[in-house]
PDB file of C-alpha atoms and ligand atoms in Angstrom:
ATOM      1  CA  UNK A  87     129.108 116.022 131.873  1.00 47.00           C
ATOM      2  CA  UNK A  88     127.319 116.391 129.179  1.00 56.00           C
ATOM      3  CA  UNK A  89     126.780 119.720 127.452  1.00 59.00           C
ATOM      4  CA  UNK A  90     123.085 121.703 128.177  1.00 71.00           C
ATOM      5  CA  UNK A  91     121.073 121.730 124.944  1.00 81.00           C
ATOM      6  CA  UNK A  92     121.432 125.554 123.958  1.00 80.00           C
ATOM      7  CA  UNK A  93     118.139 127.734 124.734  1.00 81.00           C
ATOM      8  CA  UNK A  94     116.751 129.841 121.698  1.00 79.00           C
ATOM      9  CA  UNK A  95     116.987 132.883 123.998  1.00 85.00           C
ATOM     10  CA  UNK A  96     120.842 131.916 124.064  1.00 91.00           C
ATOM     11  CA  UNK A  97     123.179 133.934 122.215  1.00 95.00           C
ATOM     12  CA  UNK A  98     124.646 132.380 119.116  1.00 96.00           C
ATOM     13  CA  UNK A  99     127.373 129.749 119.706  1.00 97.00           C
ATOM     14  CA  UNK A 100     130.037 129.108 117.212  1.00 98.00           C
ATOM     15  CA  UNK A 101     132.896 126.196 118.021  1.00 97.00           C
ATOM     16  CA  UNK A 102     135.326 124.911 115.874  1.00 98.00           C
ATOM     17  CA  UNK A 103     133.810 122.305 113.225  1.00 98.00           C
ATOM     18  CA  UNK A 104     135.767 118.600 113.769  1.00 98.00           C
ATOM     19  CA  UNK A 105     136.578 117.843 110.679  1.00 98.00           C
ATOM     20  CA  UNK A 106     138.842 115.129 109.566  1.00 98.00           C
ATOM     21  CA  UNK A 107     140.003 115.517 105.674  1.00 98.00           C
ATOM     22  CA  UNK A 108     140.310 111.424 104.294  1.00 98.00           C
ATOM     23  CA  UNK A 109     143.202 110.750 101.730  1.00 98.00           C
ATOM     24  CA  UNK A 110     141.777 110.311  98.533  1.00 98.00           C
ATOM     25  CA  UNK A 111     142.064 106.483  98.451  1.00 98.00           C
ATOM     26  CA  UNK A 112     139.994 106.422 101.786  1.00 98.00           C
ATOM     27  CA  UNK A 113     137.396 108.521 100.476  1.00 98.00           C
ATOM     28  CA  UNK A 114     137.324 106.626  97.531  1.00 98.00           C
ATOM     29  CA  UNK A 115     137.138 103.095  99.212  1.00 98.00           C
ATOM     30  CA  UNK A 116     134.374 104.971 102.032  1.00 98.00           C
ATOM     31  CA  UNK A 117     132.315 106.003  99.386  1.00 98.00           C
ATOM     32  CA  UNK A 118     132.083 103.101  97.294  1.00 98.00           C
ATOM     33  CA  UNK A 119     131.507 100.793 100.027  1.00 98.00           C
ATOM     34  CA  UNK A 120     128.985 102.776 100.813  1.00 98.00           C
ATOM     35  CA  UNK A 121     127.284 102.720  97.887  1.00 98.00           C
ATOM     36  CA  UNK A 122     127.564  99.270  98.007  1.00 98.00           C
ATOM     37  CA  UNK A 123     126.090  98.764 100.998  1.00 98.00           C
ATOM     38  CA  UNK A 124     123.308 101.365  99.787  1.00 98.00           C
ATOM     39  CA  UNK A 125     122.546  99.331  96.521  1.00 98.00           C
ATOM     40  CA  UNK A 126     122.427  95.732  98.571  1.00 98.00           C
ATOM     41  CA  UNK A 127     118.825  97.250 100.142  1.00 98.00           C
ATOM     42  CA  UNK A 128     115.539  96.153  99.132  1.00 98.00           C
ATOM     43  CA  UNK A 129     112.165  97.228  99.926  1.00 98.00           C
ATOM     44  CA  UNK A 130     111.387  93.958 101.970  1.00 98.00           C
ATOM     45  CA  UNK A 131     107.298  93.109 102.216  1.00 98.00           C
ATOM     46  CA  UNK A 132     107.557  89.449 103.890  1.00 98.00           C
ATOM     47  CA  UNK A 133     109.118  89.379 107.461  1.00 98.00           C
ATOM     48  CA  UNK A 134     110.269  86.759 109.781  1.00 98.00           C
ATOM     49  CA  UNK A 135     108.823  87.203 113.611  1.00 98.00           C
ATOM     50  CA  UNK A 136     112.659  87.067 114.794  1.00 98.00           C
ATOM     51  CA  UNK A 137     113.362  89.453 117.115  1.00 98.00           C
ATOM     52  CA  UNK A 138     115.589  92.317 116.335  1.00 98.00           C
ATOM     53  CA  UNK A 139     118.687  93.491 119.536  1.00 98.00           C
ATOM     54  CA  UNK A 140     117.012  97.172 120.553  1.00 98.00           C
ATOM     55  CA  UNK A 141     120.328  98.458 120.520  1.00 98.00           C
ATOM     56  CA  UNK A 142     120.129  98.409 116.359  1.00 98.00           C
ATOM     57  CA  UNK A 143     116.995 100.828 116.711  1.00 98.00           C
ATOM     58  CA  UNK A 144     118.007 102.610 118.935  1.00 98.00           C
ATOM     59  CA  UNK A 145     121.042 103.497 117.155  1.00 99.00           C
ATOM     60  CA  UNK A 146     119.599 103.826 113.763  1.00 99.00           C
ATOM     61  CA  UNK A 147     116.597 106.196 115.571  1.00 99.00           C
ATOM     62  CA  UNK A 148     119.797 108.402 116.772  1.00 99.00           C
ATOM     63  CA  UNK A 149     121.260 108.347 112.830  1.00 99.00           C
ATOM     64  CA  UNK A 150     117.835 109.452 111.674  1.00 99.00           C
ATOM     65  CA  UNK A 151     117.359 112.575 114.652  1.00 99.00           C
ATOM     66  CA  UNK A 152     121.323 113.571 113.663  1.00 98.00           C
ATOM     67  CA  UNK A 153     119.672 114.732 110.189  1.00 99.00           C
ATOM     68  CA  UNK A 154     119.946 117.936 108.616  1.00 98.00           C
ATOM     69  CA  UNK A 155     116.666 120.033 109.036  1.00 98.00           C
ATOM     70  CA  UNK A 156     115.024 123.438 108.532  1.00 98.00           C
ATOM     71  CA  UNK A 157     116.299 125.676 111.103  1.00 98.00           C
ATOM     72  CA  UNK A 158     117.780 122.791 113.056  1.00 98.00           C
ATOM     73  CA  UNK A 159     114.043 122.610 114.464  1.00 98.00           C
ATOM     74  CA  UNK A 160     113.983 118.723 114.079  1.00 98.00           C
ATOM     75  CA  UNK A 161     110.043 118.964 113.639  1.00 98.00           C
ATOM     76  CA  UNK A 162     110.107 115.040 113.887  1.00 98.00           C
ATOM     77  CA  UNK A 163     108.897 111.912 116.385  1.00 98.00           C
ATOM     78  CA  UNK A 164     110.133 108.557 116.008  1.00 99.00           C
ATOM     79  CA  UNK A 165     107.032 105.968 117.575  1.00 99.00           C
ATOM     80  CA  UNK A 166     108.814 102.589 118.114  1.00 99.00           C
ATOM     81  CA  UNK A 167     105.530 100.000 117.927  1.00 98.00           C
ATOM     82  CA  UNK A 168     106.062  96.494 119.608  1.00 98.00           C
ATOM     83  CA  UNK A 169     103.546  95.587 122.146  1.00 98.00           C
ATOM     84  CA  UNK A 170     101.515  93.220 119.449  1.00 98.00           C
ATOM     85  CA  UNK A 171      97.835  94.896 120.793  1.00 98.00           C
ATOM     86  CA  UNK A 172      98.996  97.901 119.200  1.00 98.00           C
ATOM     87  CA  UNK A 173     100.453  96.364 115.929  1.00 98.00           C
ATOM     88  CA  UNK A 174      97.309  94.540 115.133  1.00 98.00           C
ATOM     89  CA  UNK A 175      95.064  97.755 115.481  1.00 98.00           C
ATOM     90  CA  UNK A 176      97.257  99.591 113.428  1.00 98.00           C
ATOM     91  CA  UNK A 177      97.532  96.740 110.723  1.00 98.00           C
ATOM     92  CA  UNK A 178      93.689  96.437 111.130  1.00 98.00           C
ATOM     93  CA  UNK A 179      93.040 100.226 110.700  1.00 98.00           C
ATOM     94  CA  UNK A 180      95.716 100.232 107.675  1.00 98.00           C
ATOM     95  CA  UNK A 181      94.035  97.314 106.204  1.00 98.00           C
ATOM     96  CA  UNK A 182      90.503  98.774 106.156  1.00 97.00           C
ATOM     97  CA  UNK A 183      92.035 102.132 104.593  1.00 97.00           C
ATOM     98  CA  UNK A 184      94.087 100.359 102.013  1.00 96.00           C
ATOM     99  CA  UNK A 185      91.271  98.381 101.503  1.00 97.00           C
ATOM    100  CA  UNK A 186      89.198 100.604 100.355  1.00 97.00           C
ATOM    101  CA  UNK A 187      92.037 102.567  98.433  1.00 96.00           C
ATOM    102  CA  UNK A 188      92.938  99.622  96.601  1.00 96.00           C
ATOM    103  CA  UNK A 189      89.298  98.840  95.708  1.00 97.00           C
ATOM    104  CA  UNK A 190      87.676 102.193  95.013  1.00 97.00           C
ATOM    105  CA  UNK A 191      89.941 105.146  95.662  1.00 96.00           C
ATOM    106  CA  UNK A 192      93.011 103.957  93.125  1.00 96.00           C
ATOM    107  CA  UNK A 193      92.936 104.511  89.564  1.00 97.00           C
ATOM    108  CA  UNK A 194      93.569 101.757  87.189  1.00 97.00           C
ATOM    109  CA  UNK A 195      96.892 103.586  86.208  1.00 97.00           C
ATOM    110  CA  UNK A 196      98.076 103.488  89.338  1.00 96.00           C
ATOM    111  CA  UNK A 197      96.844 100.266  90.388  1.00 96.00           C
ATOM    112  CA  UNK A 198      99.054  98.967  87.034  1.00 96.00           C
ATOM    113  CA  UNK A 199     102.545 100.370  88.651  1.00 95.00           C
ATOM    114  CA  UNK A 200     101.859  98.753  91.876  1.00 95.00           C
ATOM    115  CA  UNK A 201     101.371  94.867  90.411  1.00 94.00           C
ATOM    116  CA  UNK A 202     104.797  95.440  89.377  1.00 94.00           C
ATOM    117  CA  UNK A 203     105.915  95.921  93.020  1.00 95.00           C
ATOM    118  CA  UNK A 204     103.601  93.117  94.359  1.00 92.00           C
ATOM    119  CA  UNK A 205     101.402  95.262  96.849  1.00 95.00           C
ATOM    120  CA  UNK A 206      97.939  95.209  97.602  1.00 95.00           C
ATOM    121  CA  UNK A 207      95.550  96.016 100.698  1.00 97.00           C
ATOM    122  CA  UNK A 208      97.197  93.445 103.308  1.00 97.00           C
ATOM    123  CA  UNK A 209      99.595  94.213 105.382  1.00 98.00           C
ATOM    124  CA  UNK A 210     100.893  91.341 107.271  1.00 98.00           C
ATOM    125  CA  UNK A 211     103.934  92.587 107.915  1.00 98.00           C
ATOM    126  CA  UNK A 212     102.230  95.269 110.463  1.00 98.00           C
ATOM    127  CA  UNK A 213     102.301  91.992 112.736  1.00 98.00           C
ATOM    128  CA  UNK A 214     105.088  90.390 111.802  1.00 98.00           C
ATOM    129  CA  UNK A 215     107.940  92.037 111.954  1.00 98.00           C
ATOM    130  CA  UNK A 216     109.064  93.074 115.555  1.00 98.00           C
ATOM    131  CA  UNK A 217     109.149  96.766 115.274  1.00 99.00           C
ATOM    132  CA  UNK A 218     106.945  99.074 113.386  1.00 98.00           C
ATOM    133  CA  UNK A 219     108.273 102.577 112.966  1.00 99.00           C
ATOM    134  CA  UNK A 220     105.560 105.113 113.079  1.00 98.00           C
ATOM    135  CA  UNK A 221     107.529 108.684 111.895  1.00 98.00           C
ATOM    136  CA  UNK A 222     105.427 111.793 112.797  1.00 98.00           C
ATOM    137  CA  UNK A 223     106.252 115.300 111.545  1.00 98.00           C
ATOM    138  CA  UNK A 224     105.647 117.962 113.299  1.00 98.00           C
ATOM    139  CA  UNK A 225     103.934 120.635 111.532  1.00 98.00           C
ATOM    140  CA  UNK A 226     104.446 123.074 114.062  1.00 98.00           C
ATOM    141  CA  UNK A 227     106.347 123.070 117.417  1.00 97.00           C
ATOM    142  CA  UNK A 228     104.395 123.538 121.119  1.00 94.00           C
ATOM    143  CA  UNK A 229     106.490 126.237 123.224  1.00 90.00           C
ATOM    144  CA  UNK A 230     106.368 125.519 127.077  1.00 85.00           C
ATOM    145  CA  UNK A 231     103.166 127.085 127.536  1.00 89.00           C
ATOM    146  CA  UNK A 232     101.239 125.668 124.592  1.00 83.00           C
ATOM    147  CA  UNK A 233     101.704 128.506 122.314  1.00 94.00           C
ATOM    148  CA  UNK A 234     101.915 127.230 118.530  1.00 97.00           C
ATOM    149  CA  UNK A 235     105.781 127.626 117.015  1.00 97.00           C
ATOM    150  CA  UNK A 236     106.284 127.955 113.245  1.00 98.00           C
ATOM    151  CA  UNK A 237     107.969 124.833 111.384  1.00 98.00           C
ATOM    152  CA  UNK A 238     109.766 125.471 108.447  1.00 98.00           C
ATOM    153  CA  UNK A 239     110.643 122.707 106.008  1.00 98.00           C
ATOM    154  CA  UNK A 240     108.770 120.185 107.254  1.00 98.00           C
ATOM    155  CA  UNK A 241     108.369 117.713 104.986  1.00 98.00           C
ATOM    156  CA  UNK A 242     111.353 117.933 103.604  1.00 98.00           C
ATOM    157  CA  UNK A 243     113.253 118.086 106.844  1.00 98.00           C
ATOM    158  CA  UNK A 244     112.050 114.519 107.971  1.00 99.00           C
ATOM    159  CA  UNK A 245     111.676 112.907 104.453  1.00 98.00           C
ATOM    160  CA  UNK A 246     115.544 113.836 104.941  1.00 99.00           C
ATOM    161  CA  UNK A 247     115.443 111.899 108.197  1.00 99.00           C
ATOM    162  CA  UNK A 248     113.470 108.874 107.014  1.00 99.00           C
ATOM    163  CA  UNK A 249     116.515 108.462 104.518  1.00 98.00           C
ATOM    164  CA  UNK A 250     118.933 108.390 107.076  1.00 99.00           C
ATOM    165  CA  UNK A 251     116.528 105.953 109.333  1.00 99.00           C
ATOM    166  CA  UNK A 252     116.566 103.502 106.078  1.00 99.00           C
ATOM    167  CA  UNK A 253     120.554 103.414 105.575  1.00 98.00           C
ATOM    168  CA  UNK A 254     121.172 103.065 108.915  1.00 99.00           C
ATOM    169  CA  UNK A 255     118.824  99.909 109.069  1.00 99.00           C
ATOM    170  CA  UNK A 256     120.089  98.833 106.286  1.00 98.00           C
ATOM    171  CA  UNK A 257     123.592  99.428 107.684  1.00 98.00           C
ATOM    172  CA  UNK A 258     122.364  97.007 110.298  1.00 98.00           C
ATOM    173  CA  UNK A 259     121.524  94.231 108.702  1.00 98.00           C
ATOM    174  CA  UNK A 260     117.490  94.997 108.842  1.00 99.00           C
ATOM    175  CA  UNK A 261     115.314  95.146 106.015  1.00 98.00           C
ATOM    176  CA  UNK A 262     112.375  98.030 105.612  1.00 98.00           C
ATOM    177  CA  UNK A 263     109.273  98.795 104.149  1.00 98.00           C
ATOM    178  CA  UNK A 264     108.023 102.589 103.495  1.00 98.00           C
ATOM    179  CA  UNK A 265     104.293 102.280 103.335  1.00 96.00           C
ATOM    180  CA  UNK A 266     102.044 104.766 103.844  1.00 95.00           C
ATOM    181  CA  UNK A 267      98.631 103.860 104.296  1.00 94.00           C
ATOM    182  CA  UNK A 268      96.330 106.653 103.092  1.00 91.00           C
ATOM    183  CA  UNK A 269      94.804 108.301 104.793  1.00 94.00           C
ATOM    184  CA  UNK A 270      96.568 108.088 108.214  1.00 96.00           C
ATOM    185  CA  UNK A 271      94.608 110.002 110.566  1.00 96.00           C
ATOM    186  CA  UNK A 272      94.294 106.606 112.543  1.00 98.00           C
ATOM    187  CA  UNK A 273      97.727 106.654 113.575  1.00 98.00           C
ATOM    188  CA  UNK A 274      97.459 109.634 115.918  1.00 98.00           C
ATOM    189  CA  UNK A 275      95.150 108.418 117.893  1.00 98.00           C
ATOM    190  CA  UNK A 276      96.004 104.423 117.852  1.00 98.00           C
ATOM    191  CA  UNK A 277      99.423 106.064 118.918  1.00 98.00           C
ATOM    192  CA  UNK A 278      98.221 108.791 121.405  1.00 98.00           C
ATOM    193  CA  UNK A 279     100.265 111.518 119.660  1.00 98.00           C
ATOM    194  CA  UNK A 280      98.928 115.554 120.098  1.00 96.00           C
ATOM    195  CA  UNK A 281      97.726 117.221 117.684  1.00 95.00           C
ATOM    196  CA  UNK A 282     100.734 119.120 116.201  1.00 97.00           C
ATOM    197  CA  UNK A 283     101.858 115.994 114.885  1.00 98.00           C
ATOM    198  CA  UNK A 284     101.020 114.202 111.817  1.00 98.00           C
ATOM    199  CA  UNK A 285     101.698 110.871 110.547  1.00 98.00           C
ATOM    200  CA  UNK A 286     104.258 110.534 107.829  1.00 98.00           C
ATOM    201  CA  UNK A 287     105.376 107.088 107.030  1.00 98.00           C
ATOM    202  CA  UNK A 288     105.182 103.724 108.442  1.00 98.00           C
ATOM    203  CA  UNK A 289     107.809 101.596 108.350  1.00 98.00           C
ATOM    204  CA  UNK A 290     107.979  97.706 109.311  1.00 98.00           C
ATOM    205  CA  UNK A 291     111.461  96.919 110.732  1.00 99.00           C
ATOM    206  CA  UNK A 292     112.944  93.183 111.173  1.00 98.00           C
ATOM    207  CA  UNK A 293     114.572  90.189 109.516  1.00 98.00           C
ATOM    208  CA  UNK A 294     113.330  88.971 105.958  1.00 98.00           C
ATOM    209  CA  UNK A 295     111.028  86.002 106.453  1.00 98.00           C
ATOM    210  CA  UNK A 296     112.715  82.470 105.058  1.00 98.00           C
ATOM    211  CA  UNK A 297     112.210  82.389 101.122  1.00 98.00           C
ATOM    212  CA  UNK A 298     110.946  85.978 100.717  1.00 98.00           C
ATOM    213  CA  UNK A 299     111.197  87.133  97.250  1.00 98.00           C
ATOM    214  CA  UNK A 300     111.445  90.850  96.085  1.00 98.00           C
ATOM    215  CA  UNK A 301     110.155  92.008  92.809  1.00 98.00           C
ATOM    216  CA  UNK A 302     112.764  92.052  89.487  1.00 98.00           C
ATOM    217  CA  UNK A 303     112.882  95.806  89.135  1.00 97.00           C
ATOM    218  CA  UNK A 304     115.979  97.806  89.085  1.00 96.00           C
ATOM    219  CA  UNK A 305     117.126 102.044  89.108  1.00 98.00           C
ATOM    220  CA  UNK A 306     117.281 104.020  86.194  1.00 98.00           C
ATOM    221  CA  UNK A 307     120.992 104.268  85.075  1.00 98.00           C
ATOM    222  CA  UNK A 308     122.690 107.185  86.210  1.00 98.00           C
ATOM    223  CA  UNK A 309     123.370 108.771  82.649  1.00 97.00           C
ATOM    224  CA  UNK A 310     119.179 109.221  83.193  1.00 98.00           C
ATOM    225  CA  UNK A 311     119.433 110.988  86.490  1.00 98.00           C
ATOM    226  CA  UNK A 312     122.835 112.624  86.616  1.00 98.00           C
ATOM    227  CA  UNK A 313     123.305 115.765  84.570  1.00 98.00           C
ATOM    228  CA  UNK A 314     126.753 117.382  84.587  1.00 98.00           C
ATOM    229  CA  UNK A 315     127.011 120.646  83.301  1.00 98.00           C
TER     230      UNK A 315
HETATM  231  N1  IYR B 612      99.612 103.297 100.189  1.00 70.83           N
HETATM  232  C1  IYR B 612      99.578 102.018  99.560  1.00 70.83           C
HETATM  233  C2  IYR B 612      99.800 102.081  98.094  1.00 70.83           C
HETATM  234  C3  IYR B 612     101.177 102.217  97.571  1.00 70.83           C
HETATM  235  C4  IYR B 612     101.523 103.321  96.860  1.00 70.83           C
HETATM  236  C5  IYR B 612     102.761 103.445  96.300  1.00 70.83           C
HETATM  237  I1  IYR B 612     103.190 105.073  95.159  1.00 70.83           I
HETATM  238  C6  IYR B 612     103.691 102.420  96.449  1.00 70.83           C
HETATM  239  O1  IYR B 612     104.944 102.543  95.878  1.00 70.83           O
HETATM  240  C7  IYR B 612     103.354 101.285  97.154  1.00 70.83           C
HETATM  241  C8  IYR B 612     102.095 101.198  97.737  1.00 70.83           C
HETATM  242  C9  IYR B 612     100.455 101.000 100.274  1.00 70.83           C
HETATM  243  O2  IYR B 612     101.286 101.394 101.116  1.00 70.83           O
HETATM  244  O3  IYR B 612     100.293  99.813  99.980  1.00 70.83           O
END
């Protein structure tokens, strides 16, 4: 049977930690496959309309809610888009937002960094590929009787999450886009979400379309980002 979520009027529960300790060469060979498997992913703009098992999002949806967060308050919801009515409004409502980002809100500066990636206003992809991950945070919680709940560590408690929700598509097989169409008021109501939550991310989910290409850009080296001291 499985065990009852613990109440927060509960008193504190401690239970031995399952912990296995690797031999060196398997934490070695773990963590460079890993890697590996971490470097092979690609921020993936052109998708094919093949349709992607549920079982992979589901999974990856349970790798992304197993995340680290502030107070273990998991101030996050996971909206899984596929009925197609609802992925053309959103990609319509992005479109006119970006639109008018890309157009008039951008400055040239940043407009310059973003040819490099090969993104403008359109947003096909909002159609095309089978699932479109809307992740809300929740900037504050709703107790049983609608009283408001402090959230701490929002944002960095589900940009924590949306990490783990990319590697674990990746780990499938699925390529990913982060976009983030700005502003994204739109999304709570296409999406019918209350008003504690908030949009944070959208993110296209499916198989690469034939031929797409990805732009030649690669990470800084590590002696830029790793500091040892
Ligand atoms: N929100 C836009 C613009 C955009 C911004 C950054 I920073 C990017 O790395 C990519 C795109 C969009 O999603 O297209």
């Amino acid at each position: 049977m499985p065990a009852e979520r613990a109440a927060d009027s509960d008193p504190p529960r401690f239970i031995p930690l399952p912990y296995e300790h690797l031999t060196e060469a398997e934490q070695l060979a773990a963590s460079t496959a890993f890697l590996e498997q971490l470097r092979r992913r690609r921020t993936v703009r052109e998708y094919s309309r093949e349709p992607v098992r549920w079982g992979l999002i589901d999974n990856a949806i349970a790798a992304a809610a197993s995340a680290p967060s502030g107070a273990n308050q998991q101030p996050w919801t996971f909206v899984v888009v596929s009925d197609p009515d609802l992925k053309r409004r959103i990609r319509e409502a992005a479109e006119a937002e970006e639109r008018e980002s890309y157009e008039h809100r951008m400055p040239e500066e940043w407009l310059r960094l973003l040819e490099r990636l090969g993104t403008d206003w359109r947003k096909p992809h909002l159609e095309d590929a089978p699932y479109v991950i809307v992740v809300f945070e929740q900037t504050y919680g709703l107790d049983g009787s609608g009283g408001k709940v402090k959230h701490y560590y929002v944002r960095e408690s589900v940009g924590i999450a949306v990490g783990f929700l990319l590697a674990a598509l990746n780990a499938a097989g699925l390529a990913t886009l982060t976009h983030t169409p700005s502003p994204m008021g739109f999304l709570r109501d296409i999406l019918d979400r209350p008003e504690n939550e908030r949009a944070f991310v959208v993110i296209p989910v499916g198989y690469p379309a034939d031929g797409a290409t990805v732009p030649d850009i690669d990470k800084k080296p590590l002696r830029d980002v790793l500091v040892r001291r």
